[in-house]
mmCIF file of C-alpha atoms in Angstrom:
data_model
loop_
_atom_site.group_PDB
_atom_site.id
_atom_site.type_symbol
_atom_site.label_atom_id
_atom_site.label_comp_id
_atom_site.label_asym_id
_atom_site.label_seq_id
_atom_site.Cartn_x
_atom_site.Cartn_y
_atom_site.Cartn_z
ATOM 1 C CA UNK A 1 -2.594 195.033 158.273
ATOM 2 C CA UNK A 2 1.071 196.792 159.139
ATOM 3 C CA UNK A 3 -1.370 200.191 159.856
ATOM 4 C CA UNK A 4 -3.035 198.108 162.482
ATOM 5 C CA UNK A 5 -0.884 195.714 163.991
ATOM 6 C CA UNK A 6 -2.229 195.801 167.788
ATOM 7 C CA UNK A 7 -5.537 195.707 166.447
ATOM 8 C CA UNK A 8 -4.930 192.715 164.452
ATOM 9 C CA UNK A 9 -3.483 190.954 167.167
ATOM 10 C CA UNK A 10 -6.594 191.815 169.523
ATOM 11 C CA UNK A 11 -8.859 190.996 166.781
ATOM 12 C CA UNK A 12 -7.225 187.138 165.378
ATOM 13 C CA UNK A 13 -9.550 184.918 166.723
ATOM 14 C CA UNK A 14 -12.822 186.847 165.002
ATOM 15 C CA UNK A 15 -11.157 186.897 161.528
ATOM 16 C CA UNK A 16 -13.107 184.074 160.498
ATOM 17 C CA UNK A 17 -16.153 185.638 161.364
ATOM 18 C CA UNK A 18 -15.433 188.874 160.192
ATOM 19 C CA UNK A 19 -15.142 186.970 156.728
ATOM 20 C CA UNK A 20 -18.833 185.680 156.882
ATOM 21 C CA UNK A 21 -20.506 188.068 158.968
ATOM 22 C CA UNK A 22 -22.208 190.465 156.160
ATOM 23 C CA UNK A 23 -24.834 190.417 154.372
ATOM 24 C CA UNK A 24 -26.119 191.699 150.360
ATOM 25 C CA UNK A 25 -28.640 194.529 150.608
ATOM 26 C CA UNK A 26 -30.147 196.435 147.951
ATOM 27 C CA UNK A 27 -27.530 198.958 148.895
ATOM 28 C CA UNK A 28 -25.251 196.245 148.531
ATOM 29 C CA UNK A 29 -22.767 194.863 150.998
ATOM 30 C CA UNK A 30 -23.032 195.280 154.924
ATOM 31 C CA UNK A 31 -21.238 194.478 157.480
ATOM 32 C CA UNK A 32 -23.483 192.995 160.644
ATOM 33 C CA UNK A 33 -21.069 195.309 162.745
ATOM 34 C CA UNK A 34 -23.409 194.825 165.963
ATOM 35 C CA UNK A 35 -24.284 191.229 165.932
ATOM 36 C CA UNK A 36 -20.514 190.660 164.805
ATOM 37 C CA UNK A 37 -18.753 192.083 168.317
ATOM 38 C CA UNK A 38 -21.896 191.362 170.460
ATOM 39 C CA UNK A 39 -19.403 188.720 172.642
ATOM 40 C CA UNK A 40 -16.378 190.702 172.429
ATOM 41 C CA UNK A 41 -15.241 192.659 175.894
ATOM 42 C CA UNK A 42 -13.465 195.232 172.669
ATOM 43 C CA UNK A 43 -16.175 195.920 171.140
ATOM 44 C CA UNK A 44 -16.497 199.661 172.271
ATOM 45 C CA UNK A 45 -12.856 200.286 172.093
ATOM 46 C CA UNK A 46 -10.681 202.743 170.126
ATOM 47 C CA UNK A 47 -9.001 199.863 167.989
ATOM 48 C CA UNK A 48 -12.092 198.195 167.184
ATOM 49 C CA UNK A 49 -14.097 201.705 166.245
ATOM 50 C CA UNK A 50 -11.146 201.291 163.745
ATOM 51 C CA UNK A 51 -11.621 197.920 162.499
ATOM 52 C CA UNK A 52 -14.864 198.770 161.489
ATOM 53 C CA UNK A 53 -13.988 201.750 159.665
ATOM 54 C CA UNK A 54 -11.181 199.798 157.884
ATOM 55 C CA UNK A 55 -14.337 196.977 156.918
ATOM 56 C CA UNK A 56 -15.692 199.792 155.623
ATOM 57 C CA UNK A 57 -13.222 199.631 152.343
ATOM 58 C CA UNK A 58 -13.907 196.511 151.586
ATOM 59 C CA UNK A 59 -17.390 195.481 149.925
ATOM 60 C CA UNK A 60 -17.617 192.207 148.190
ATOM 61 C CA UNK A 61 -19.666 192.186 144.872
ATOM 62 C CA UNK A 62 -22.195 189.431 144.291
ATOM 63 C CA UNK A 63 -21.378 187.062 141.577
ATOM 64 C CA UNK A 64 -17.432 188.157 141.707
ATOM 65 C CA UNK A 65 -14.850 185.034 142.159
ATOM 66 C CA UNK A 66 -12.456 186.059 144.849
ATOM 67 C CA UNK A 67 -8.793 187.208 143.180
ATOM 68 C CA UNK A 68 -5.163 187.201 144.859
ATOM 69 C CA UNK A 69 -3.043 191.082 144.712
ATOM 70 C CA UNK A 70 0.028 191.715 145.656
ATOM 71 C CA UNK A 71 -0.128 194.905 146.984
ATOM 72 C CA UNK A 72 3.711 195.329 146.454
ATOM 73 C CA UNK A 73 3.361 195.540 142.661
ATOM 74 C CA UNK A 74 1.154 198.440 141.122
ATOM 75 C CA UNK A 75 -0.341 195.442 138.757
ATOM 76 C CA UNK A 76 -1.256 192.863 141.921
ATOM 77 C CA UNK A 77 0.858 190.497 140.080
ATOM 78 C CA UNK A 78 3.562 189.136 142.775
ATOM 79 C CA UNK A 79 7.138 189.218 141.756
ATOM 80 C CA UNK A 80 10.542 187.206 143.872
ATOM 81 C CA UNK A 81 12.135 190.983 143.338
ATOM 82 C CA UNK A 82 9.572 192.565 145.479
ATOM 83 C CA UNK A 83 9.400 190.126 147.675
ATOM 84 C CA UNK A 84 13.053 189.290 148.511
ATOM 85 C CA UNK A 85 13.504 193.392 148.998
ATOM 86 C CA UNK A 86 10.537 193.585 151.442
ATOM 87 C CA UNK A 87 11.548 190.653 153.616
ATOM 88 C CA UNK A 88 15.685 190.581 153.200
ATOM 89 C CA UNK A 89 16.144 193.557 156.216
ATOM 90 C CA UNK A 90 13.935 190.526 158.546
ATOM 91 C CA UNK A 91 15.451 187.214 156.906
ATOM 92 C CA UNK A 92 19.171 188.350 156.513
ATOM 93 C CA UNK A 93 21.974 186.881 158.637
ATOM 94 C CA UNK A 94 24.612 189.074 160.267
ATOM 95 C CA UNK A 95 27.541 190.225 157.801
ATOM 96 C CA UNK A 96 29.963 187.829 157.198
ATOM 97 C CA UNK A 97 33.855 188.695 156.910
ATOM 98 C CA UNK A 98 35.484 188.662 153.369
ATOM 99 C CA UNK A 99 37.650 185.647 154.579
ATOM 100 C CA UNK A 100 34.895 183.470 155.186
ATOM 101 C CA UNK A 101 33.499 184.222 152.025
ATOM 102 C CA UNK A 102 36.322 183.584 150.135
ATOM 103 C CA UNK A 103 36.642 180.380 152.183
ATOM 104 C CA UNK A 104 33.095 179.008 151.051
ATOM 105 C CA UNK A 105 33.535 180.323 147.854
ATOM 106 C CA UNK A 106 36.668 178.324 147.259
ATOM 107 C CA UNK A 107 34.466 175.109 149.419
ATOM 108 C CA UNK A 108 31.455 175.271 146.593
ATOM 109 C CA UNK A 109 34.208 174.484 143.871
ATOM 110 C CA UNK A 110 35.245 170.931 145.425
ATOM 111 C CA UNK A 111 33.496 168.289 143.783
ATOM 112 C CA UNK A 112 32.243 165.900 146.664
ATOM 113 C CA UNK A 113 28.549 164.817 147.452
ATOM 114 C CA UNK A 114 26.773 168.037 148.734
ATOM 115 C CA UNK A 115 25.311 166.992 152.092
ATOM 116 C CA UNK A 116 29.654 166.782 152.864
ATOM 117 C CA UNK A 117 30.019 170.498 150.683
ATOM 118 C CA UNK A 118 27.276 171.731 153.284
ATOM 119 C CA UNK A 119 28.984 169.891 156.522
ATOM 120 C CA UNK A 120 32.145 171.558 155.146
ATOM 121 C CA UNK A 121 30.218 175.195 154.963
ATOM 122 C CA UNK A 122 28.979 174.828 158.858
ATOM 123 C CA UNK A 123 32.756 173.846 159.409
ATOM 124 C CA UNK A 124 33.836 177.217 158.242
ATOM 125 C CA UNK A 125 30.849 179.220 160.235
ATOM 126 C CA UNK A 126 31.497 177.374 163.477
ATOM 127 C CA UNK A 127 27.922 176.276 163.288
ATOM 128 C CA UNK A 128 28.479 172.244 164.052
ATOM 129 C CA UNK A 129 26.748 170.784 167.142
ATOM 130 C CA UNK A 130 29.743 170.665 169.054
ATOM 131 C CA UNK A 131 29.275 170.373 173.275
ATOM 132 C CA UNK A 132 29.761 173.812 173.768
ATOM 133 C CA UNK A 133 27.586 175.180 171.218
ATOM 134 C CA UNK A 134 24.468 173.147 172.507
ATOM 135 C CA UNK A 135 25.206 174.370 176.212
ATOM 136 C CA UNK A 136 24.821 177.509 174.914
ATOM 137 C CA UNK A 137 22.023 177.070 173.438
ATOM 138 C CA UNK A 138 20.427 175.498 176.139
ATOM 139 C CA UNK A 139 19.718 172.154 174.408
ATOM 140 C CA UNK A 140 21.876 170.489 177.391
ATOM 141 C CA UNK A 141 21.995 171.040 181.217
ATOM 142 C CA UNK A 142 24.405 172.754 182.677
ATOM 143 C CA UNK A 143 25.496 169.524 184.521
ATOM 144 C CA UNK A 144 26.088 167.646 181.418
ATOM 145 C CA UNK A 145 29.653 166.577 180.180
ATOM 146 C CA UNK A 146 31.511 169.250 178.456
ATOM 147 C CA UNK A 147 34.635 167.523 178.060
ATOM 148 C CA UNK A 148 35.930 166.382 174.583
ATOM 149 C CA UNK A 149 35.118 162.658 174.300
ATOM 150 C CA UNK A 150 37.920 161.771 171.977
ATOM 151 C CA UNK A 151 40.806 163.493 174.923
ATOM 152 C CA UNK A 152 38.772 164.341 178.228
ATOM 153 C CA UNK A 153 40.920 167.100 178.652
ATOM 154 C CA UNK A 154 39.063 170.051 177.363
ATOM 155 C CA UNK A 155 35.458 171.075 177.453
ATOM 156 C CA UNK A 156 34.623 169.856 173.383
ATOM 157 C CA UNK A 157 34.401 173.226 170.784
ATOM 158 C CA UNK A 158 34.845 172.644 167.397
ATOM 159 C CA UNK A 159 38.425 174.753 167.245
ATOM 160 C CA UNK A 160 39.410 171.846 170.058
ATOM 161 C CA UNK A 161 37.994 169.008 167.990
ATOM 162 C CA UNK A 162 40.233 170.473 164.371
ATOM 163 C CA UNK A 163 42.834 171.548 165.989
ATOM 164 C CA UNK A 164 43.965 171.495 170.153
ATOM 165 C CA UNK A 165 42.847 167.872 170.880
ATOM 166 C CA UNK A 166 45.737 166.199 171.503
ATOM 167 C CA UNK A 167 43.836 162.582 170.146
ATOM 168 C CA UNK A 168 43.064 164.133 166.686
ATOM 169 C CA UNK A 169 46.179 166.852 166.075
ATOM 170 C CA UNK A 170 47.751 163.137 165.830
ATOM 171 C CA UNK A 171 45.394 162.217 163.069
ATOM 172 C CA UNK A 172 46.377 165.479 161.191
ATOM 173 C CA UNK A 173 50.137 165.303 161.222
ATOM 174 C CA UNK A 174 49.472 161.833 159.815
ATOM 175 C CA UNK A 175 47.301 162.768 157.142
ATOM 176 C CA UNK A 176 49.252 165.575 156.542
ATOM 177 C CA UNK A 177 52.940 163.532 155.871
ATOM 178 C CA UNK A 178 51.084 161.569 153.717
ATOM 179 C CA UNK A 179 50.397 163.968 151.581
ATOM 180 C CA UNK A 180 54.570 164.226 151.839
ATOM 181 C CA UNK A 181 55.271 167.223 149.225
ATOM 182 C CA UNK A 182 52.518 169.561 150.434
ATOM 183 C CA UNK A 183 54.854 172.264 150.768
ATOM 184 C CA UNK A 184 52.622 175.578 150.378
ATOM 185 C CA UNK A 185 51.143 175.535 153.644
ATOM 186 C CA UNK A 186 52.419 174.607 157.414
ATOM 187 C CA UNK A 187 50.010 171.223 159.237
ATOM 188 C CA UNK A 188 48.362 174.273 161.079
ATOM 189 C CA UNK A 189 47.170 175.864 158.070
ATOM 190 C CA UNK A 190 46.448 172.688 156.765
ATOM 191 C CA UNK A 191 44.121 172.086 159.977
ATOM 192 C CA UNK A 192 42.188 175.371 158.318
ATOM 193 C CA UNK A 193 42.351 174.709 155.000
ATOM 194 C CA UNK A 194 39.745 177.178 153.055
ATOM 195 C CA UNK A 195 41.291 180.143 155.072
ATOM 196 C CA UNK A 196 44.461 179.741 153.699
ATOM 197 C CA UNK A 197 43.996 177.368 150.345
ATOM 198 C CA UNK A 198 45.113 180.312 147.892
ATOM 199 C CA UNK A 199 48.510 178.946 148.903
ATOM 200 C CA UNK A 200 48.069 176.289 146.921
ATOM 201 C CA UNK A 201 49.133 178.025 143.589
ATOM 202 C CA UNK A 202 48.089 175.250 141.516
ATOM 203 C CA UNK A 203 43.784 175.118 141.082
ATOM 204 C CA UNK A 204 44.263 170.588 140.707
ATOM 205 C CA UNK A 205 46.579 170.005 143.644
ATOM 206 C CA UNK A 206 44.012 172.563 145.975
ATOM 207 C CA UNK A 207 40.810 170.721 144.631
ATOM 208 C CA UNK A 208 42.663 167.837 145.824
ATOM 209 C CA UNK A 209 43.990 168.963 149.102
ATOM 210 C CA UNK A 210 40.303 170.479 149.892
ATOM 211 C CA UNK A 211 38.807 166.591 149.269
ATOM 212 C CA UNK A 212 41.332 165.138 151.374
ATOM 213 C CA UNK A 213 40.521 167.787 153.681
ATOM 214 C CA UNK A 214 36.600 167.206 153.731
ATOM 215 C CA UNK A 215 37.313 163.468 153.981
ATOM 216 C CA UNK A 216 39.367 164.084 157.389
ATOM 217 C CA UNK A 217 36.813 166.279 159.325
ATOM 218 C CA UNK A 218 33.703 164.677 157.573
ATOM 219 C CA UNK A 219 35.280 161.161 159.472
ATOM 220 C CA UNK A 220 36.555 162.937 162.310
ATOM 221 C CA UNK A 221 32.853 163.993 162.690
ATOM 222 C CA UNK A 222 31.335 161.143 162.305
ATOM 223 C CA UNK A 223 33.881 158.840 164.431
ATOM 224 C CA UNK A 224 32.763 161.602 167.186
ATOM 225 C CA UNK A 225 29.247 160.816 166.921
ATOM 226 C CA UNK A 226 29.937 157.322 166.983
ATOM 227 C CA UNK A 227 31.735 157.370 170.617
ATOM 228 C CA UNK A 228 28.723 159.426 171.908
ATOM 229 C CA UNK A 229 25.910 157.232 170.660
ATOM 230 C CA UNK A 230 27.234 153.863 170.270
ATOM 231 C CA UNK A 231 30.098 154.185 173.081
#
């Protein structure tokens, strides 16, 4: 199919037909090539002329059950190896910086429920559903409300939200002197936690830190979502 790709995309809707269309001879196998294009404005073209020469290496035996081959794999047999290297180049994401991955690294070690451990991971790629992010993405008109709901000073991002909204950098200094002795790191490093948690010498008091700070922007979120759809 990747030898022929504009003729497979011409030729889509007659697949089904180019699957029973054919008859056994004596000679065996053979393709009713007229009668199968009769209909089709293509049917004298170039790419077509080519379809049927393509047909041509495929002859179905009589009495043969049909069998699946992965044409990756000199044995047909299909294998996650061949597949993931065939596919990654289409299905990767773009390159992510090492501090980010040492940031989610450090976030899959925190023992809280996972759908908060994957909330947590958006966090840290800026991928949360913030105002700005759906404006950009089209989801809402241009006309809509920007502005952060919790301040209505600033149009809402999720940098605001964490860390400029005047609202919620109260809600952080609080958290963060009750925590009292957490010494390692200043409240604005504490507002990114995972970026700088490796100043947190000791692996129990981090683990904790990183719950409380979950707990914070998990309710933050939430208490967001709350103003917008239940005023």
């Amino acid at each position: 199919m990747e030898a022929f790709p504009e003729l497979y995309a011409q030729a889509a809707d007659h697949l089904l037909t180019v699957a029973v269309e054919g008859q056994f001879t004596g000679a065996g196998w053979v393709w009713n090539h007229e009668e199968l294009f009769l209909n089709s404005q293509a049917g004298t073209s170039f790419l077509w002329q080519q379809l049927l020469v393509f047909l041509q290496q495929f002859q179905p035996m009589r009495d043969a059950m049909d069998t699946f081959k992965w044409t990756l794999m000199t044995d047909g047999c299909f294998s996650v190896k061949t597949f993931y290297d065939r596919f990654k180049v289409k299905l990767s994401c773009p390159t992510l910086n090492f501090n980010t991955v040492l940031a989610i690294n450090h976030l899959w070690k925190v023992n809280v429920p996972s759908k908060i451990l994957c909330f947590g991971r958006r966090v840290i790629l800026n991928r949360i559903s913030t105002k700005d992010q759906l404006h950009k993405k089209g989801i809402t008109a241009v006309s809509s409300d920007l502005l952060c709901v919790f301040c209505s000073l600033e149009e809402e991002s999720l940098s605001h939200i964490l860390r400029r909204c005047v609202i919620m950098s109260r809600i952080w200094r609080k958290v963060y002197e009750w925590m009292r002795s957490l010494e390692e790191i200043s409240l604005e490093e504490f507002e990114g936690f995972f970026a700088h948690c490796e100043k947190v010498k000791s692996l129990a008091r981090r683990y904790i830190v990183a719950v409380i700070w979950l707990a914070s922007v998990w309710s933050i979120w939430l208490k967001r979502n709350v103003v917008i759809f239940n005023g």
